[in-house]
Short mmCIF file of C-alpha atoms in Angstrom, two decimals:
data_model
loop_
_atom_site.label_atom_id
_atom_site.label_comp_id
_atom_site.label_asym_id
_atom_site.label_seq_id
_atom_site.Cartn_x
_atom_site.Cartn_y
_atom_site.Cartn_z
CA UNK T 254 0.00 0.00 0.00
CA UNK T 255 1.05 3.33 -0.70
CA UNK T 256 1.77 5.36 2.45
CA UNK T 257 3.26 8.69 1.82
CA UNK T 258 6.85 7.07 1.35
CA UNK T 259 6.82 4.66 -1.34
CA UNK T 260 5.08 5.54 -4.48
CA UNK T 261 6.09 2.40 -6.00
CA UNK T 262 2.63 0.92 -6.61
CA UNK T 263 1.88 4.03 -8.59
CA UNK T 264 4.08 2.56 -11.34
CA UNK T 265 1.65 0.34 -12.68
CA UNK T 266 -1.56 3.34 -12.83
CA UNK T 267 0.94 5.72 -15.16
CA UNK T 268 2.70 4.85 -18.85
CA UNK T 269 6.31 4.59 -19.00
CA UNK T 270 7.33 5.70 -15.60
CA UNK T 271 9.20 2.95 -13.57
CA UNK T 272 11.68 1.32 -16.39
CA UNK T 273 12.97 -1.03 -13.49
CA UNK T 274 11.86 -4.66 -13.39
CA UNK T 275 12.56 -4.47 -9.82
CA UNK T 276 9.63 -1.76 -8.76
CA UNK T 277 7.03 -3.42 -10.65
CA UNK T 278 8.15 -6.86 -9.30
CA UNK T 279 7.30 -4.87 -5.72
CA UNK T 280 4.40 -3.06 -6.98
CA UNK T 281 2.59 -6.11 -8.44
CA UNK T 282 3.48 -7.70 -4.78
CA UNK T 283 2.07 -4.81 -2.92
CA UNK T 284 -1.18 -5.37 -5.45
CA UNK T 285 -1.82 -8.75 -4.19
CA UNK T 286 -1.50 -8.43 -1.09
CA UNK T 287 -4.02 -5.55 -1.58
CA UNK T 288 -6.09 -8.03 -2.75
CA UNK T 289 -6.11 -11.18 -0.67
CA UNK T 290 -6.08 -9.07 2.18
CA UNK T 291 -9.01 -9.70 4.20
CA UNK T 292 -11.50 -6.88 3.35
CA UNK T 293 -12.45 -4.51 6.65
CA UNK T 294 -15.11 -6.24 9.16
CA UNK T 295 -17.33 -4.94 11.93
CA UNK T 296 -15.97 -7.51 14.42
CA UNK T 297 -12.28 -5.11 14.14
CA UNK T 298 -14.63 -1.91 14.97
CA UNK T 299 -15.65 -1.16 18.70
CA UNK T 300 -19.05 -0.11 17.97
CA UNK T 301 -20.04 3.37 19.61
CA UNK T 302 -23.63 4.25 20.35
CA UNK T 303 -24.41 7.78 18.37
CA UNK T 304 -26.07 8.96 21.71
CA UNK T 305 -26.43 12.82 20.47
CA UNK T 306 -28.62 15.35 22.59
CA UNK T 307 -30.50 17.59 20.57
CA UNK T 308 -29.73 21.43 21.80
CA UNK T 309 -32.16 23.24 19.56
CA UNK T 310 -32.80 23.87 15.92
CA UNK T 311 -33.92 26.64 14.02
CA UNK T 312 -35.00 26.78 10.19
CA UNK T 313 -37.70 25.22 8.16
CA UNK T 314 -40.65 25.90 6.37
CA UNK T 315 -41.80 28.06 9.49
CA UNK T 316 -38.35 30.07 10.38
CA UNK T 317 -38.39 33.35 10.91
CA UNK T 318 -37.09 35.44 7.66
CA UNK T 319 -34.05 35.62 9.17
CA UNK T 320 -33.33 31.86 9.18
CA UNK T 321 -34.01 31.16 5.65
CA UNK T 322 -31.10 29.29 4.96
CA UNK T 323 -30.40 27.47 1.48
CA UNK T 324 -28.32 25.06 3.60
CA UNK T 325 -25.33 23.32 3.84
CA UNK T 326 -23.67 27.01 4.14
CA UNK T 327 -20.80 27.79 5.97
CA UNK T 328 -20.77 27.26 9.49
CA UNK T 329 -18.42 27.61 13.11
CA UNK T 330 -18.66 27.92 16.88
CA UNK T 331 -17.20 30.69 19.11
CA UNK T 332 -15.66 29.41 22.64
CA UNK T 333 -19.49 31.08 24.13
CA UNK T 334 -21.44 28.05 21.93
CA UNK T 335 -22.86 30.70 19.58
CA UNK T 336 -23.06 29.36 16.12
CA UNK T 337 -22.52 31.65 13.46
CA UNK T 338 -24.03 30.68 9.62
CA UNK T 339 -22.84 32.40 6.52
CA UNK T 340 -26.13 33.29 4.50
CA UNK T 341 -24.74 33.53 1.58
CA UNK T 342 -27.96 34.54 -0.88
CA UNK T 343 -28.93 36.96 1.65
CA UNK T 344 -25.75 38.24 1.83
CA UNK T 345 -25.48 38.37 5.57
CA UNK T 346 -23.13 36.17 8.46
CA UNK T 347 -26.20 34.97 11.20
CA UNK T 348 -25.40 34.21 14.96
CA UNK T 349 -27.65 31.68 16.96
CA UNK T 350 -27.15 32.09 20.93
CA UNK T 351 -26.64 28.44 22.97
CA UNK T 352 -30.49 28.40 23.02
CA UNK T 353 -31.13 28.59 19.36
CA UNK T 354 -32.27 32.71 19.33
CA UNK T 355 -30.60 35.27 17.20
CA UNK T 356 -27.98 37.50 18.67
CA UNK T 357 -27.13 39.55 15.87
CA UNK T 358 -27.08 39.65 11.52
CA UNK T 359 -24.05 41.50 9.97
CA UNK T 360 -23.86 42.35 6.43
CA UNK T 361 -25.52 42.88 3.49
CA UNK T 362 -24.66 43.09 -0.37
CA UNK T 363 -22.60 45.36 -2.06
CA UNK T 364 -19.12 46.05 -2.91
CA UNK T 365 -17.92 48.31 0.20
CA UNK T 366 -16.21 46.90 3.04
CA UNK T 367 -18.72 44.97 5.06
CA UNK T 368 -20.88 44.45 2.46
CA UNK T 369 -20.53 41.17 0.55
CA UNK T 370 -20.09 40.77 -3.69
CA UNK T 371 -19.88 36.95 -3.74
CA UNK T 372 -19.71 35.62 -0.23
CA UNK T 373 -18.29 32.20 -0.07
CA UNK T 374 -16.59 30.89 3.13
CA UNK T 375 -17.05 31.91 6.78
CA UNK T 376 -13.71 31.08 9.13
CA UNK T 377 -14.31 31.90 13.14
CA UNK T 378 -11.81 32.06 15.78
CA UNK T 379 -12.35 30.63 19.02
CA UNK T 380 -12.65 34.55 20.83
CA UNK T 381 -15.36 35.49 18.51
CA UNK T 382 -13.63 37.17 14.98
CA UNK T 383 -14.41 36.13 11.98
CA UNK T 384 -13.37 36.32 8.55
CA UNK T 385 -15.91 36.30 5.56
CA UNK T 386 -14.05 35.35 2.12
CA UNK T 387 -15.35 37.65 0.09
CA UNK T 388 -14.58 36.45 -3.92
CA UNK T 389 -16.59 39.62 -5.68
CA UNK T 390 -14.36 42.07 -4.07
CA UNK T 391 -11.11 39.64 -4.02
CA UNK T 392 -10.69 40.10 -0.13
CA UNK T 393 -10.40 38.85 3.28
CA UNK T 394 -13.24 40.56 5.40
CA UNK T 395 -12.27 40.26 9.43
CA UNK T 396 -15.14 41.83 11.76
CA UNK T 397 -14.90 41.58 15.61
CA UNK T 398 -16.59 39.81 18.26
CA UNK T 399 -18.94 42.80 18.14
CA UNK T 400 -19.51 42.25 14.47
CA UNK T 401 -17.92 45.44 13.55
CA UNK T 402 -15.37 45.37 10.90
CA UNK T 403 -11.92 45.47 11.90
CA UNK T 404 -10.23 44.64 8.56
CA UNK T 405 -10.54 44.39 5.22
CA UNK T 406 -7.61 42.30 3.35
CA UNK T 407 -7.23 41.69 -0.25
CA UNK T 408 -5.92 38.96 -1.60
CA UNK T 409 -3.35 40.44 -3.99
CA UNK T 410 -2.51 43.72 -5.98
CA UNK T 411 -4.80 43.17 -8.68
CA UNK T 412 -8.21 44.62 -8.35
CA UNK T 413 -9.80 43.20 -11.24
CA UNK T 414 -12.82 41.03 -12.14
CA UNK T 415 -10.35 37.63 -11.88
CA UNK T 416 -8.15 39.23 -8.72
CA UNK T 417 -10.60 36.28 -7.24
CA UNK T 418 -8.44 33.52 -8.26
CA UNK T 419 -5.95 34.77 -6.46
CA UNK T 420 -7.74 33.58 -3.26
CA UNK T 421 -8.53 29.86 -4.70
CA UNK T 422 -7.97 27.55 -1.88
CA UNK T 423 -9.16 23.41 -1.67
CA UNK T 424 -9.79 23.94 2.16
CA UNK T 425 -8.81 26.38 4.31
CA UNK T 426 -9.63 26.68 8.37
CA UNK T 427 -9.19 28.96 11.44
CA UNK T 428 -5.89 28.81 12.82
CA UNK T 429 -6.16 28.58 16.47
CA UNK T 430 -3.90 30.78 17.07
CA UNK T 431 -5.89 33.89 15.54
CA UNK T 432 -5.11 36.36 13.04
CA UNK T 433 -4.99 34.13 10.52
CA UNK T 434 -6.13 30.94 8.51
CA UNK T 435 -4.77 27.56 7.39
CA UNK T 436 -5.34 26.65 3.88
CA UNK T 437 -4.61 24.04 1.28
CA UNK T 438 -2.70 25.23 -1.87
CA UNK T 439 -4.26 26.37 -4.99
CA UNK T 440 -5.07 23.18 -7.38
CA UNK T 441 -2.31 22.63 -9.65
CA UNK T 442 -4.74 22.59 -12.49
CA UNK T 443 -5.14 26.41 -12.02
CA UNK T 444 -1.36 26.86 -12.73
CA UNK T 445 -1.63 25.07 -15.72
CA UNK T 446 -4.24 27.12 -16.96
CA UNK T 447 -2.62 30.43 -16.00
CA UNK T 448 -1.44 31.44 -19.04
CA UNK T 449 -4.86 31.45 -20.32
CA UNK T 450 -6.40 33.34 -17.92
CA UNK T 451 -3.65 35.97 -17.79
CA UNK T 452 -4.69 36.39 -21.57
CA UNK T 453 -8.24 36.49 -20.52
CA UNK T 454 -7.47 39.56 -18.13
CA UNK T 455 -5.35 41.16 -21.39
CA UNK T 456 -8.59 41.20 -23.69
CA UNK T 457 -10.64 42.37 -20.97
CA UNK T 458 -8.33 45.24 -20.30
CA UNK T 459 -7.31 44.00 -17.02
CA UNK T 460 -3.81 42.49 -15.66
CA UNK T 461 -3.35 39.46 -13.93
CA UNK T 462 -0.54 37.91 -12.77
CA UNK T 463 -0.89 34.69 -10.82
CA UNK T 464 1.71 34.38 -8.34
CA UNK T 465 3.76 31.23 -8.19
CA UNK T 466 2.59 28.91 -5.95
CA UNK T 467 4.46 28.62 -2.70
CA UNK T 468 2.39 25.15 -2.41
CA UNK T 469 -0.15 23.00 -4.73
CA UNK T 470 -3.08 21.12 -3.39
CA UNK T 471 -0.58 18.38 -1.75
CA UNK T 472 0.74 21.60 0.52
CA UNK T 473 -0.33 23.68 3.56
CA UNK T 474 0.33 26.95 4.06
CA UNK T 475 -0.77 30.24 6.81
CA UNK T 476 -2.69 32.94 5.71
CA UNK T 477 -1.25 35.60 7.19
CA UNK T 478 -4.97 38.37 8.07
CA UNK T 479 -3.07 41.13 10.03
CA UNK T 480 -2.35 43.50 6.98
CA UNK T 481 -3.61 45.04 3.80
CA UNK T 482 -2.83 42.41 1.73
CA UNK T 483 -2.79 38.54 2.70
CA UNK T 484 0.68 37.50 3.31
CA UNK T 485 0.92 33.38 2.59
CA UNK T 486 3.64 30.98 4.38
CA UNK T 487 4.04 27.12 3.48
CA UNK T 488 4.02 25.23 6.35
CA UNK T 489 3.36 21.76 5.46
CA UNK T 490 4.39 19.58 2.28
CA UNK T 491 2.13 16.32 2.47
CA UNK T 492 3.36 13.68 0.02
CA UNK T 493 1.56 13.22 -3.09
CA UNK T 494 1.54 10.75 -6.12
CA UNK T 495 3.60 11.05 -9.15
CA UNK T 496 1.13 12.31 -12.22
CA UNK T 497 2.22 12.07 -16.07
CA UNK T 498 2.41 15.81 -17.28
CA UNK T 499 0.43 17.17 -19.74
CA UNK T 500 0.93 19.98 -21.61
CA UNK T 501 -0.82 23.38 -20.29
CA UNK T 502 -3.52 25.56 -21.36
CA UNK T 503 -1.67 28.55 -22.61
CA UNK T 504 -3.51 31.10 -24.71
CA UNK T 505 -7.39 31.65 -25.47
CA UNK T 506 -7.37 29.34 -28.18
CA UNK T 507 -6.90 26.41 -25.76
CA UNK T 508 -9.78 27.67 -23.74
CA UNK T 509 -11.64 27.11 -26.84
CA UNK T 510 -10.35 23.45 -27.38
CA UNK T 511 -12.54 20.96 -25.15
CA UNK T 512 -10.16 18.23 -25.40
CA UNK T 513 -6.81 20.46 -24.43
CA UNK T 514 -9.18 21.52 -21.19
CA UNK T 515 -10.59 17.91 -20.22
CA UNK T 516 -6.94 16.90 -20.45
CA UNK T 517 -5.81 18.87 -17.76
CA UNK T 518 -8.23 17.47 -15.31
CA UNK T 519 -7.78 14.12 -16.55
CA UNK T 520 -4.43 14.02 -15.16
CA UNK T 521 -5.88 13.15 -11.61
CA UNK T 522 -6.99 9.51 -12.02
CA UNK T 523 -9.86 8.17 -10.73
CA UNK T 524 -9.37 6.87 -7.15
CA UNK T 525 -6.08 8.60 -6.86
CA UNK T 526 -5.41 10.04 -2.72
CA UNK T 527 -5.28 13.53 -1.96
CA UNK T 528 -4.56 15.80 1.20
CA UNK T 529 -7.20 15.14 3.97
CA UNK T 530 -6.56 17.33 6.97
CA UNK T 531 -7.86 18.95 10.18
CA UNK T 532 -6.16 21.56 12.60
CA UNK T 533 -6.20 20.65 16.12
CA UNK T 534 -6.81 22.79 19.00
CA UNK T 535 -3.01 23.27 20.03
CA UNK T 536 -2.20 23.97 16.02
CA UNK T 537 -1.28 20.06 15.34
CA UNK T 538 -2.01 19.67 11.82
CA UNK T 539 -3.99 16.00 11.52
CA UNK T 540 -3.39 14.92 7.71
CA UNK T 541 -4.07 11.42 5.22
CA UNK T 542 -2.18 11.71 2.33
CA UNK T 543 -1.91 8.34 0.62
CA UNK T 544 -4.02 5.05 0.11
CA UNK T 545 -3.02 3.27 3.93
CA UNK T 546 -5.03 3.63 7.19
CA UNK T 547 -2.66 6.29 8.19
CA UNK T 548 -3.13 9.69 9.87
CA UNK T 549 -0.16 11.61 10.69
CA UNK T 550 0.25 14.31 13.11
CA UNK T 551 2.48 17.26 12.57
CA UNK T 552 4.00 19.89 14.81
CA UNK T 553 2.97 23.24 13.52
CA UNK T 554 6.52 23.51 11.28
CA UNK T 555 5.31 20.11 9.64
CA UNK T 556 7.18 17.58 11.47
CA UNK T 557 5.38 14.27 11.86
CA UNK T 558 5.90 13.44 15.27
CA UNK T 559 3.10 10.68 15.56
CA UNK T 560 1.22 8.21 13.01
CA UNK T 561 -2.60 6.79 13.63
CA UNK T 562 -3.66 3.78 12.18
CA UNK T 563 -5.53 1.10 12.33
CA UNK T 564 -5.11 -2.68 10.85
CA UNK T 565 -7.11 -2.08 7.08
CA UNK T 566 -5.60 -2.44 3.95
CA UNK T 567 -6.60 -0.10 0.81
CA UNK T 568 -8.63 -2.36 -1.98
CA UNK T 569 -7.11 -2.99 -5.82
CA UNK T 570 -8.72 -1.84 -8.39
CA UNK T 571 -10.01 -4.66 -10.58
CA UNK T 572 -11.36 -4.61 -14.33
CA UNK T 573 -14.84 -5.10 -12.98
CA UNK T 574 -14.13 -1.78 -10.32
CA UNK T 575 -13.07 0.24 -13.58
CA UNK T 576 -16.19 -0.52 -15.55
CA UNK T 577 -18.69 0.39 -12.76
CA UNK T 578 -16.84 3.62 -12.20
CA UNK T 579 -16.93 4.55 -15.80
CA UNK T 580 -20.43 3.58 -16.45
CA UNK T 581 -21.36 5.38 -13.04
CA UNK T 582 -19.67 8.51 -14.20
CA UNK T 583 -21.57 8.21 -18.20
CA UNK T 584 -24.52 7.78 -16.43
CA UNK T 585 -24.13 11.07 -13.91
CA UNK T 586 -22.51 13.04 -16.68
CA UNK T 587 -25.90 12.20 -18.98
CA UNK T 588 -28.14 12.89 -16.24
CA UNK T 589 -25.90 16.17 -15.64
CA UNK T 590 -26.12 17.40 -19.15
CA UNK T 591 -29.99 16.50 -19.50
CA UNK T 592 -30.93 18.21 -16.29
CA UNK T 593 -29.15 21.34 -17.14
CA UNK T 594 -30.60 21.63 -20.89
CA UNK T 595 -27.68 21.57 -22.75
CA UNK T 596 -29.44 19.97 -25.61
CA UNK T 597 -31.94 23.40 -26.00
CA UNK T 598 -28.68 25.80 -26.23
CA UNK T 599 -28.70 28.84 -28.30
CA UNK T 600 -27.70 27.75 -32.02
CA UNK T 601 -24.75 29.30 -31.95
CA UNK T 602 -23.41 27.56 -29.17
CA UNK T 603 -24.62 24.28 -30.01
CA UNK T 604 -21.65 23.38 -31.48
CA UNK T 605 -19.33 24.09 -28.87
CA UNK T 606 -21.72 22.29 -26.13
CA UNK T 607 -21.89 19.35 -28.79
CA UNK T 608 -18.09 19.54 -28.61
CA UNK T 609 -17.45 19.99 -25.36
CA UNK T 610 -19.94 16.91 -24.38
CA UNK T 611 -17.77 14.73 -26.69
CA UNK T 612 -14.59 15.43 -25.16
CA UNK T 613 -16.25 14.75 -21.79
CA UNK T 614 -17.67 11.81 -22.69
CA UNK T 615 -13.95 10.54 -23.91
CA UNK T 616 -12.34 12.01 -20.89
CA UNK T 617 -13.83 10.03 -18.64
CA UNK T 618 -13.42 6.54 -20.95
CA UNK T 619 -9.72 7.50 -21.32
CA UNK T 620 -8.81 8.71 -17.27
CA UNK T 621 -6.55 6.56 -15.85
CA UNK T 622 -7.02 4.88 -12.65
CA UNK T 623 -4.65 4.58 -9.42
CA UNK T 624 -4.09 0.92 -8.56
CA UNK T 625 -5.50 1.18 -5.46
CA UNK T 626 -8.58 3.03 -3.09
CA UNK T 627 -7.74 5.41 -0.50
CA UNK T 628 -9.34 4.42 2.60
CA UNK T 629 -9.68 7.84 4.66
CA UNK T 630 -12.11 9.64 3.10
CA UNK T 631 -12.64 12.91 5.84
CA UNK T 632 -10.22 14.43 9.12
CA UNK T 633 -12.07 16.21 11.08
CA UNK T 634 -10.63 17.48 14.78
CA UNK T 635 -13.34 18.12 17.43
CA UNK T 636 -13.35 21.15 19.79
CA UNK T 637 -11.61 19.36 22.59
CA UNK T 638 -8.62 17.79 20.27
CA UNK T 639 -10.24 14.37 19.45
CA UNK T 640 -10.15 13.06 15.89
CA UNK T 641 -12.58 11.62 13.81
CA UNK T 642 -11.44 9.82 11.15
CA UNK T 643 -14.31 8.65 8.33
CA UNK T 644 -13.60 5.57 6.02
CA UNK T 645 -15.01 4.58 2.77
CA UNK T 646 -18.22 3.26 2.55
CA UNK T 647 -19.17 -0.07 0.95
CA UNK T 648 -18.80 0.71 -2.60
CA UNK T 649 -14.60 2.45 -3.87
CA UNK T 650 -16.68 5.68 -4.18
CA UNK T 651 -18.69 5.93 -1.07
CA UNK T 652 -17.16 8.77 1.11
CA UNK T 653 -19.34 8.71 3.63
CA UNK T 654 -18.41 5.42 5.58
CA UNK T 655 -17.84 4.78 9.30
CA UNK T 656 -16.38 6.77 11.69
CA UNK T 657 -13.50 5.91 13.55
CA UNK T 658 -12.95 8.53 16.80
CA UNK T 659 -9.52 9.24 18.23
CA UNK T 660 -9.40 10.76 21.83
CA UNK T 661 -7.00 13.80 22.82
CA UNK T 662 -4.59 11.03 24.04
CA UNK T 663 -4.41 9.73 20.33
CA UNK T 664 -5.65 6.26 21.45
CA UNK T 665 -8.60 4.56 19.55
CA UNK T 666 -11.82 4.85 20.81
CA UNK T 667 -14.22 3.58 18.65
CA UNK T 668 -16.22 4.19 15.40
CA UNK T 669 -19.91 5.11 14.54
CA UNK T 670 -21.72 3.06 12.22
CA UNK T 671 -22.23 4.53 8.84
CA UNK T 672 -25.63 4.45 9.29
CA UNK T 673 -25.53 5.59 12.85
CA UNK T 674 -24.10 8.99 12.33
CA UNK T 675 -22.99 11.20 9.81
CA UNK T 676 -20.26 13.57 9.90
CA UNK T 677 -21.16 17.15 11.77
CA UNK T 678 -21.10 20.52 9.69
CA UNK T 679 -18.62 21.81 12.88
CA UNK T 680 -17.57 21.26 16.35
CA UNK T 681 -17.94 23.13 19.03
CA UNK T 682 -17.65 23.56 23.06
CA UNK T 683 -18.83 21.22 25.33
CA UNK T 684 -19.53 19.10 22.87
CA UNK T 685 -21.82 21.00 20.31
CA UNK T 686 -22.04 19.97 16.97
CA UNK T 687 -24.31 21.32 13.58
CA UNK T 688 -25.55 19.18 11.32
CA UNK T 689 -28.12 20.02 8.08
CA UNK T 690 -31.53 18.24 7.88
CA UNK T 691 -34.00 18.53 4.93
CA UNK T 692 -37.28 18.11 4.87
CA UNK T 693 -39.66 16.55 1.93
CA UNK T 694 -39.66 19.95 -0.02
CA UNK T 695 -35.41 20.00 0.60
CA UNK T 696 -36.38 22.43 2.73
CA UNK T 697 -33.37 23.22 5.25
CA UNK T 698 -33.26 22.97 8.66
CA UNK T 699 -30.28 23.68 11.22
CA UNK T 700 -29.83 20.93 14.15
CA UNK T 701 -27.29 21.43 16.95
CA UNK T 702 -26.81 18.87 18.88
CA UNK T 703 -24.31 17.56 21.94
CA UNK T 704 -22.36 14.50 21.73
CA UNK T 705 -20.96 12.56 24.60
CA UNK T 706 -17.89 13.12 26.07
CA UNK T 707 -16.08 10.18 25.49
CA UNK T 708 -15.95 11.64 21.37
CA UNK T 709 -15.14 14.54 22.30
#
């Protein structure tokens, strides 16, 4: 299995990259074993009961205007238990009190500072700041624990309608410490497009100049909130699997080509592992980074200083594995493309869309596949410093499987069902945690509840 170290078994998912006999002798060996290892069972699990308290809830058909959420929105607890909820269509950050009643709204639309143009993530600190990422206006918004603005920080120099992608993150979370957030680097498939979009800017009279990335998605790095402009740091460099290059998209008429931009995402193969990670209370950065049961803990410089696991091994991917994934993903991209109306575009675009559908259609026959199935599938760190750790479900493309819960003394615990318990929206004190509910109209409804303190 691949575990961060040895990227061995990778040789036999790429073309023409491990010329030794030796390394595919070992990576057909690690394969098997893959394979006839006994698959995971519930007698290994120590079953926890999902014993949750429910605190209060608020939304529904019958909320009050203010919660109208379109849920699943951004969501975080200060150290008090209030929950604030970034309502994004309205435009606004909510707060809900311990007992489920408003404290306070802050914000509205527009394009001044503390107004929102495009809000899209809410990060809160622990004493009551937040920070609103504001795309629209290409900046950092940080308000107080009085909601009052106390800062607004862009993201770069440029102030243009594209300064945005300046701020593209995979994850990103509050850093403990304050003053500042921990993000995952920009996707490498934006650098290979930024030639492209820098010619993009040019014809719209604008100038954009993507900075080189300190760190790609496999990286870590601080966002630095205390100035005018968001100073970045990398301070972790997770391991991450060797891809086949392909050339990048360079001018507009790539952007034009469907095939040239399908083969730039194609380059991640199906099933291949990417950075999972959590921050924990004392700035430990929790992380899964290949295809093993293996969570490692790093000091805050990104020294690995302990290793979680727990006895599963990660599933090869068989013939029969590669059909159902391909057929799965021709059936959703069908259903995608009928849904959204594609087929009743303007005339003048139905040959582009026609295009564009057959390059989509081959991308996903022609996408390679790792050899094997990453079994983390979600980090999350509680409040208190525990870890929950979520596995695969039953089928290679179920994410949301069991839960396995790590206490503060890194020592197994147990693990919730799949069917038991789902993963919470956020952790807070004393146990608090938010989870979405809809109703038979998908109507949204928020639900915090307390969990018991042995998970915490």
């Amino acid at each position: 299995m691949t575990d961060g170290h040895s990227p061995d078994t990778w040789a036999l998912g790429a073309r023409g990259k491990s010329p030794h006999g030796i390394r595919r002798l070992r990576a057909a060996a690690c394969l098997l074993a893959a394979a006839v290892a006994p698959a995971p069972t519930a007698g290994q699990d120590r079953p926890l009961a999902a014993d949750l308290v429910e605190v209060y809830r608020v939304g529904g058909l019958n909320a009050p205007q203010w919660a109208f959420f379109e849920g699943r929105e951004p969501t975080g607890f200060d150290a008090a238990g209030n929950l604030y909820v970034l309502d994004a269509q309205a435009g606004q950050v909510v707060v809900i009190d311990p007992r489920g009643e408003l404290v306070r709204t802050m914000g509205r639309k527009g394009e001044g500072p503390g107004e929102f143009d495009g809000a899209g993530r809410l990060f809160v600190w622990r004493d009551g700041r937040f920070a609103v990422v504001d795309m629209g206006q290409a900046a950092y918004q940080v308000f107080g624990p009085d909601g009052e603005l106390e800062r607004y920080v862009r993201m770069g120099g440029d102030a243009g309608r594209l300064a945005f992608l300046r701020g593209m993150r995979l994850e990103t979370r509050a850093d403990p410490a304050g003053g500042a957030l921990i993000a995952q680097g920009m996707p490498s498939e934006l650098g290979a497009m930024s030639g492209a979009l820098e010619a993009l800017a040019e014809l719209t009279g604008e100038t954009l100049e993507l900075p080189e990335a300190a760190v790609d998605e496999s990286g870590l790095e601080r966002l630095d909130l205390t100035g005018e402009v968001v100073s970045a740091t990398p301070i972790l460099r997770a391991w991450k699997a060797p891809r086949e290059e392909v050339p990048g998209i360079t001018s507009i008429e790539d952007l034009r080509d469907p095939s040239k931009l399908w083969g730039v995402t194609n380059r991640i193969r199906y099933f291949e592992p990417h950075l999972l990670w959590d921050v924990l209370p004392d700035g430990t950065i929790a992380y899964a980074d290949s295809t093993a049961y293996a969570v490692k803990l790093a000091a805050p410089g990104g020294r690995v200083i302990d290793v979680l696991r727990r006895p599963f091994a990660p599933e090869a991917v068989t013939d029969r594995i590669r059909k159902e994934v391909i057929d799965r993903e021709l059936r959703r991209h069908d259903e995608r493309e009928e849904s959204q109306g594609v087929a009743g575009a303007p005339e003048f675009l139905s040959g582009y869309f026609s295009d564009m559908d057959k390059a989509r259609r081959a991308a996903i026959e022609e996408r390679e596949f790792y050899p094997e199935i990453q079994i983390v599938r979600a980090v999350r760190a509680t409040w208190d410093g525990a870890l929950w750790i979520q596995r695969r479900g039953d089928r290679p493309w179920d994410n949301t499987g069991p839960i396995d819960v790590f206490g503060a003394n890194r020592e197994y615990v147990g693990t919730f069902a799949e069917e038991d318990l789902a993963m919470p929206a956020a952790f807070g004190p004393g146990g608090l945690v938010v989870y979405w509910e809809f109703d038979e109209l998908d109507v949204p409804t928020i639900v915090v509840r307390r969990i018991a303190e042995v998970v915490r």
